[in-house]
Coordinates of C-alpha atoms in Angstrom, one line a residue:
M311 CA -8.3 -26.2 31.4
A312 CA -5.3 -26.3 29.1
T313 CA -7.3 -28.5 26.6
R314 CA -10.3 -26.0 26.6
F315 CA -7.9 -23.1 26.2
L316 CA -6.3 -24.8 23.2
M317 CA -9.6 -25.7 21.6
S318 CA -10.8 -22.1 22.1
I319 CA -7.7 -20.8 20.2
I320 CA -8.3 -23.3 17.4
L321 CA -12.0 -22.4 17.1
L322 CA -11.2 -18.7 17.0
S323 CA -8.4 -19.3 14.5
L324 CA -10.9 -21.0 12.2
L325 CA -12.7 -17.7 12.0
I326 CA -9.6 -15.8 10.9
S327 CA -8.4 -15.9 7.4
F328 CA -5.1 -14.5 6.5
S329 CA -4.3 -13.4 3.0
S330 CA -4.1 -16.1 0.4
S331 CA -1.6 -13.8 -1.2
L332 CA 0.9 -14.4 1.7
P333 CA 3.5 -17.1 0.6
T334 CA 3.0 -20.5 2.2
Y335 CA 6.6 -20.5 3.4
S336 CA 5.9 -17.3 5.3
I337 CA 3.2 -19.0 7.4
L338 CA 5.3 -22.2 8.0
D339 CA 8.5 -20.4 8.9
A340 CA 6.6 -17.9 11.2
T341 CA 4.7 -20.5 13.1
Q342 CA 7.9 -22.4 13.8
I343 CA 9.7 -19.3 15.0
L344 CA 6.7 -18.3 17.2
S345 CA 6.5 -21.7 18.7
N346 CA 10.2 -21.6 19.7
S347 CA 10.0 -18.1 21.1
G348 CA 7.3 -18.4 23.7
Y349 CA 4.4 -17.4 21.4
V350 CA 2.7 -20.8 20.9
A351 CA -0.8 -19.5 21.1
M352 CA -0.3 -17.1 18.2
A353 CA 1.6 -19.8 16.3
L354 CA -1.6 -22.0 16.5
I355 CA -3.8 -19.1 15.5
L356 CA -1.5 -18.3 12.5
E357 CA -1.3 -22.0 11.5
F358 CA -5.0 -22.8 11.5
G359 CA -6.2 -19.3 10.5
S360 CA -4.1 -19.3 7.4
Q361 CA -6.2 -22.3 6.1
T362 CA -9.5 -20.3 6.1
D363 CA -10.9 -17.8 3.6
L364 CA -13.1 -15.5 5.7
I365 CA -11.0 -12.4 5.5
P366 CA -10.3 -10.7 2.1
P367 CA -6.9 -11.3 0.7
S368 CA -4.0 -9.1 1.8
Q369 CA -0.6 -8.8 0.2
S370 CA 1.1 -8.0 3.5
L371 CA 0.4 -8.4 7.2
T372 CA 1.9 -7.2 10.5
I373 CA 1.0 -9.0 13.7
F374 CA 1.5 -7.7 17.2
S375 CA 1.6 -11.0 19.1
P376 CA 0.8 -11.1 22.9
S377 CA 2.9 -13.7 24.8
D378 CA 1.6 -17.0 26.0
T379 CA 1.5 -15.5 29.5
A380 CA -0.8 -12.7 28.3
F381 CA -3.1 -15.3 26.7
S382 CA -3.2 -17.3 29.9
L383 CA -4.0 -14.3 32.1
S384 CA -6.6 -12.8 29.8
G385 CA -8.5 -16.0 29.0
Q386 CA -10.2 -16.4 25.7
P387 CA -9.9 -13.3 23.6
S388 CA -12.8 -12.2 21.3
L389 CA -12.4 -12.3 17.6
D390 CA -12.4 -8.5 17.4
L391 CA -9.6 -8.3 19.9
L392 CA -7.5 -10.7 17.9
H393 CA -8.3 -8.7 14.7
F394 CA -7.1 -5.6 16.5
H395 CA -3.6 -7.1 16.7
F396 CA -3.3 -7.5 12.9
T397 CA -2.7 -4.7 10.4
P398 CA -2.9 -5.3 6.6
R399 CA 0.4 -3.6 6.0
S400 CA 4.0 -4.6 6.3
F401 CA 5.9 -2.5 8.9
S402 CA 9.5 -3.0 9.7
L403 CA 10.8 -1.8 13.1
N404 CA 12.5 1.2 11.4
S405 CA 9.2 2.1 9.7
L406 CA 7.4 2.0 13.0
K407 CA 10.1 4.1 14.6
S408 CA 9.8 6.7 11.8
L409 CA 6.1 7.3 12.7
P410 CA 5.3 10.2 15.0
P411 CA 3.5 9.6 18.4
G412 CA -0.3 9.7 17.8
Y413 CA -0.1 8.2 14.3
Q414 CA -2.8 5.7 13.7
I415 CA -2.3 2.3 12.0
P416 CA -5.4 0.5 10.5
T417 CA -6.3 -3.0 11.8
L418 CA -8.5 -5.9 10.8
F419 CA -10.9 -4.8 13.5
S420 CA -13.3 -2.6 11.6
N421 CA -13.1 1.1 12.4
H422 CA -10.4 0.6 15.0
S423 CA -6.8 1.7 14.7
L424 CA -3.6 1.1 16.6
V425 CA -1.8 4.3 17.9
I426 CA 1.9 4.9 18.2
S427 CA 2.0 6.0 21.8
S428 CA 5.7 6.6 22.1
N429 CA 8.7 6.5 19.8
A430 CA 12.3 6.9 21.2
D431 CA 15.5 5.5 19.9
S432 CA 15.4 2.6 22.4
Q433 CA 11.6 2.1 22.7
T434 CA 8.6 2.0 20.5
S435 CA 5.1 1.5 22.0
V436 CA 1.8 0.8 20.5
N437 CA -1.4 1.6 22.5
G438 CA 0.8 2.0 25.6
V439 CA 2.4 -1.5 25.2
K440 CA 6.1 -1.7 24.4
I441 CA 7.3 -3.7 21.4
N442 CA 9.8 -6.3 22.5
G443 CA 12.8 -5.4 20.4
S444 CA 13.3 -6.5 16.8
A445 CA 10.7 -8.4 14.8
L446 CA 10.3 -12.0 15.7
Y447 CA 9.7 -12.7 12.0
D448 CA 10.1 -10.5 9.0
D449 CA 10.3 -11.7 5.4
G450 CA 8.9 -8.5 3.8
F451 CA 5.4 -9.8 3.4
L452 CA 4.6 -11.0 7.0
V453 CA 6.1 -9.2 10.0
I454 CA 5.5 -10.3 13.6
F455 CA 6.4 -8.3 16.7
G456 CA 6.2 -9.6 20.3
V457 CA 4.3 -7.7 23.0
D458 CA 3.8 -8.6 26.7
N459 CA 0.1 -7.7 26.9
F460 CA -3.0 -7.4 24.8
L461 CA -3.4 -4.1 23.1
D462 CA -6.4 -2.0 24.4
P463 CA -8.8 -0.9 21.6
D464 CA -10.0 1.9 23.8
F465 CA -6.5 3.4 24.3
T466 CA -6.3 7.1 23.3
V467 CA -3.5 9.7 23.2
S468 CA -4.0 13.5 23.6
G469 CA -2.9 16.0 21.1
S470 CA -2.8 16.0 17.3
I471 CA -0.4 15.7 14.5
N472 CA 0.2 18.7 12.4
G473 CA 1.5 18.2 8.8
S474 CA 4.1 20.3 7.2
T475 CA 5.6 20.4 3.7
G476 CA 8.5 22.7 4.3
G477 CA 12.0 21.5 3.5
I478 CA 11.1 18.0 2.8
C479 CA 11.8 17.5 -0.9
E480 CA 15.4 17.9 -1.8
C481 CA 15.1 17.9 -5.5
H482 CA 17.9 18.0 -8.0
V483 CA 20.6 17.9 -5.3
T484 CA 23.7 15.9 -5.6
S485 CA 23.6 13.0 -3.1
G486 CA 27.2 13.1 -2.2
D487 CA 27.2 9.3 -2.3
D488 CA 30.0 7.8 -4.6
D489 CA 27.9 4.6 -4.9
Y490 CA 25.0 5.9 -7.0
S491 CA 23.8 2.5 -8.0
F492 CA 20.4 0.8 -8.0
E493 CA 21.9 -2.7 -7.6
E494 CA 21.2 -3.1 -3.9
A495 CA 17.7 -1.6 -4.1
S496 CA 16.9 -3.8 -7.1
G497 CA 17.9 -6.9 -5.1
V498 CA 15.7 -5.9 -2.1
L499 CA 12.7 -5.2 -4.4
K500 CA 13.1 -8.6 -6.1
S501 CA 13.1 -10.4 -2.7
R502 CA 9.9 -8.7 -1.6
G503 CA 7.6 -9.1 -4.6
Y504 CA 8.5 -6.1 -6.7
S505 CA 10.5 -7.7 -9.5
V506 CA 8.9 -5.6 -12.3
M507 CA 10.1 -2.3 -10.8
A508 CA 13.4 -3.9 -10.0
S509 CA 13.7 -4.9 -13.6
F510 CA 13.0 -1.3 -14.7
L511 CA 15.9 -0.2 -12.5
D512 CA 18.1 -2.9 -14.0
L513 CA 17.2 -1.8 -17.5
Q514 CA 18.1 1.8 -16.6
L515 CA 15.0 3.2 -18.4
A516 CA 16.0 6.7 -17.2
K517 CA 19.2 8.5 -16.7
F518 CA 19.1 10.7 -13.6
K519 CA 21.4 13.7 -13.8
D520 CA 23.5 15.1 -11.0
H521 CA 22.9 12.2 -8.7
T522 CA 19.4 13.4 -7.9
R523 CA 17.7 12.2 -4.7
L524 CA 14.7 10.0 -5.6
T525 CA 11.6 8.4 -4.3
I526 CA 10.2 5.4 -6.1
L527 CA 6.6 4.3 -5.6
A528 CA 6.6 0.6 -6.4
P529 CA 3.4 -1.4 -7.3
V530 CA 3.4 -5.1 -6.6
D531 CA 4.1 -7.4 -9.5
E532 CA 0.6 -8.7 -9.9
I533 CA -0.8 -5.2 -10.3
V534 CA 1.8 -3.6 -12.6
K535 CA 1.9 -6.5 -15.0
G536 CA -1.7 -5.8 -15.9
F537 CA -0.7 -2.4 -17.2
M538 CA 2.2 -3.5 -19.3
G539 CA 1.8 -3.7 -23.0
D540 CA 4.6 -3.0 -25.6
F541 CA 8.1 -2.4 -24.5
S542 CA 7.6 1.3 -25.4
D543 CA 5.2 1.6 -22.5
Y544 CA 7.7 0.6 -19.9
R545 CA 9.4 3.9 -19.7
S546 CA 6.2 5.7 -19.2
I547 CA 5.1 3.3 -16.4
F548 CA 8.4 3.6 -14.7
L549 CA 8.7 7.4 -14.8
R550 CA 5.3 8.1 -13.5
H551 CA 6.3 6.3 -10.3
V552 CA 9.5 8.2 -9.7
V553 CA 9.5 11.5 -7.8
P554 CA 12.6 13.8 -8.1
C555 CA 13.0 14.1 -4.3
K556 CA 13.9 11.7 -1.5
I557 CA 10.8 11.5 0.8
S558 CA 11.1 9.3 3.8
W559 CA 8.1 7.7 5.5
R560 CA 8.4 10.1 8.4
D561 CA 8.3 13.0 5.9
L562 CA 5.4 11.4 3.9
V563 CA 3.1 11.1 7.0
S564 CA 3.9 14.8 7.8
L565 CA 2.8 16.1 4.4
D566 CA -0.3 18.2 4.2
D567 CA -3.4 16.6 2.7
G568 CA -3.7 17.6 -1.0
V569 CA 0.0 18.2 -1.7
V570 CA 0.9 17.6 -5.3
L571 CA 4.2 15.9 -6.1
P572 CA 6.0 16.1 -9.5
T573 CA 7.2 13.0 -11.4
Y574 CA 9.7 12.3 -14.1
L575 CA 6.9 11.8 -16.6
R576 CA 6.1 15.1 -18.2
G577 CA 2.7 16.4 -17.2
F578 CA 2.0 13.6 -14.7
K579 CA 1.4 14.7 -11.1
I580 CA 0.7 12.8 -7.9
N581 CA -1.9 14.1 -5.5
V582 CA -1.2 13.0 -1.9
T583 CA -4.1 12.1 0.4
V584 CA -3.1 12.0 4.1
S585 CA -5.3 10.9 7.0
S586 CA -4.8 9.5 10.4
T587 CA -5.0 5.9 9.2
F588 CA -3.7 5.8 5.6
L589 CA -1.6 7.6 3.0
M590 CA -2.5 7.5 -0.7
F591 CA -1.0 8.7 -4.0
N592 CA -3.7 9.4 -6.6
G593 CA -6.0 7.2 -4.6
V594 CA -3.5 4.3 -4.4
Q595 CA -2.6 3.3 -0.8
V596 CA 0.9 2.8 0.5
I597 CA 1.0 -0.7 2.0
V598 CA 4.8 -1.2 2.6
P599 CA 6.6 1.9 3.8
E600 CA 10.3 2.2 3.1
I601 CA 10.9 -1.2 1.4
Y602 CA 14.4 0.3 0.8
S603 CA 16.1 3.5 1.9
N604 CA 19.6 4.9 1.7
S605 CA 21.1 8.4 1.7
W606 CA 19.6 9.4 -1.7
L607 CA 16.8 6.9 -2.4
A608 CA 13.5 5.9 -0.7
V609 CA 11.2 3.2 -2.1
H610 CA 7.6 2.7 -0.8
G611 CA 5.3 -0.2 -1.8
L612 CA 1.9 0.6 -3.3
E613 CA -1.2 -1.7 -3.5
G614 CA -1.8 -0.6 -7.1
S615 CA -0.4 1.3 -10.0
L616 CA -0.5 5.0 -10.8
V617 CA -2.4 5.1 -14.0
M618 CA -2.7 7.8 -16.7
Q619 CA -6.1 9.5 -16.8
E620 CA -7.9 9.2 -20.0
P621 CA -8.5 12.6 -21.6
T622 CA -12.0 13.8 -21.3
A623 CA -14.0 15.4 -24.0
T624 CA -13.6 19.2 -24.2
A625 CA -16.5 21.6 -24.3
S626 CA -16.0 22.1 -28.0
N627 CA -16.1 18.4 -28.6
A628 CA -19.3 18.0 -26.6
E629 CA -20.8 20.9 -28.6
K630 CA -19.8 19.3 -31.8
I631 CA -21.5 16.0 -30.8
V632 CA -24.7 17.9 -30.1
V633 CA -24.5 19.7 -33.4
D634 CA -23.9 16.5 -35.3
F635 CA -26.8 14.8 -33.6
K636 CA -29.1 17.7 -34.5
A637 CA -27.9 17.5 -38.1
I638 CA -28.8 13.8 -38.2
K639 CA -32.3 14.6 -36.9
V640 CA -32.7 17.2 -39.6
L641 CA -31.6 14.8 -42.3
I642 CA -34.1 12.1 -41.1
A643 CA -36.9 14.6 -41.0
F644 CA -36.0 15.8 -44.5
Y645 CA -35.9 12.1 -45.7
F646 CA -39.4 11.5 -44.4
L647 CA -40.6 14.7 -46.0
L648 CA -39.4 13.6 -49.4
L649 CA -40.9 10.1 -48.9
C650 CA -44.3 11.6 -48.1
T651 CA -44.1 14.0 -51.1
S652 CA -43.3 11.1 -53.4
Q653 CA -46.3 9.0 -52.1
L654 CA -48.6 12.0 -52.4
N655 CA -47.6 12.5 -56.1
S656 CA -48.2 8.9 -56.9
I657 CA -51.7 9.1 -55.5
L658 CA -52.5 12.2 -57.5

């Protein structure tokens, strides 16, 4: 029986591919910790599943791991049920605690989301199942929480979440913090794959007056490097990702859909898209909420970079193009008229 159960786990794991973007050391360290903590079944799934390529790459992953007892009592779980316990985002326990009850978290099970069912200081529950304390493993890319039971995809909560924008952005307000330094935030960003934005902070590409509260939206290194050209571009890239307000993850998920945020780059605005399963800035999704946070600064990780929109042709330019094209047609017609006249004269 035990052998069949083990083979079932291995076969299922071969159908699961975790992100090739996840560092190898994350997989190795996590499997070791899971094995030593009473989560051997998930350790096997993680170890074998990480060697396959069947799921599109993801730069971050959070796993809600049922205990070995839950695996034994439930028997062989379906692939969809396993996928339901993986979300392609990196959530720390503090990030989960900041989410309001009813908030939905996307999973690898298509069209199915996890639901924050309760959130008190001492207890956070997902789909009615309590998270067992702090993360079993968390290196910023891969986060694993232990749960006693499998999560039910059919779980629902009553009520709805109403967004609000009042009193969230405390712009141009002195933080009251004597240690107004980016050194700690820079160190955290470098350790979690956001070295480019950390370097921008180290270079002090902008001077923020009056100890302004800030929110920094940080693209991962692989993405932002593709937008970097001359050194003169760095300041523009950095400033368009900085909002002159501190907005926590809890405040972000409470924003109304369509809210527009200012940035430090003159004329560049950020349109916020809020749904029950994701939050986006100018169409770029937040994948790591609150990478770093203190009394005056919040940093959120993005899956892409906020890019400048290319200016579109104005109506006058479009009209000019039409006029020029008509002029060319007239010149061609006139040329052929002259040619025909010349040939006619030669015949006569």
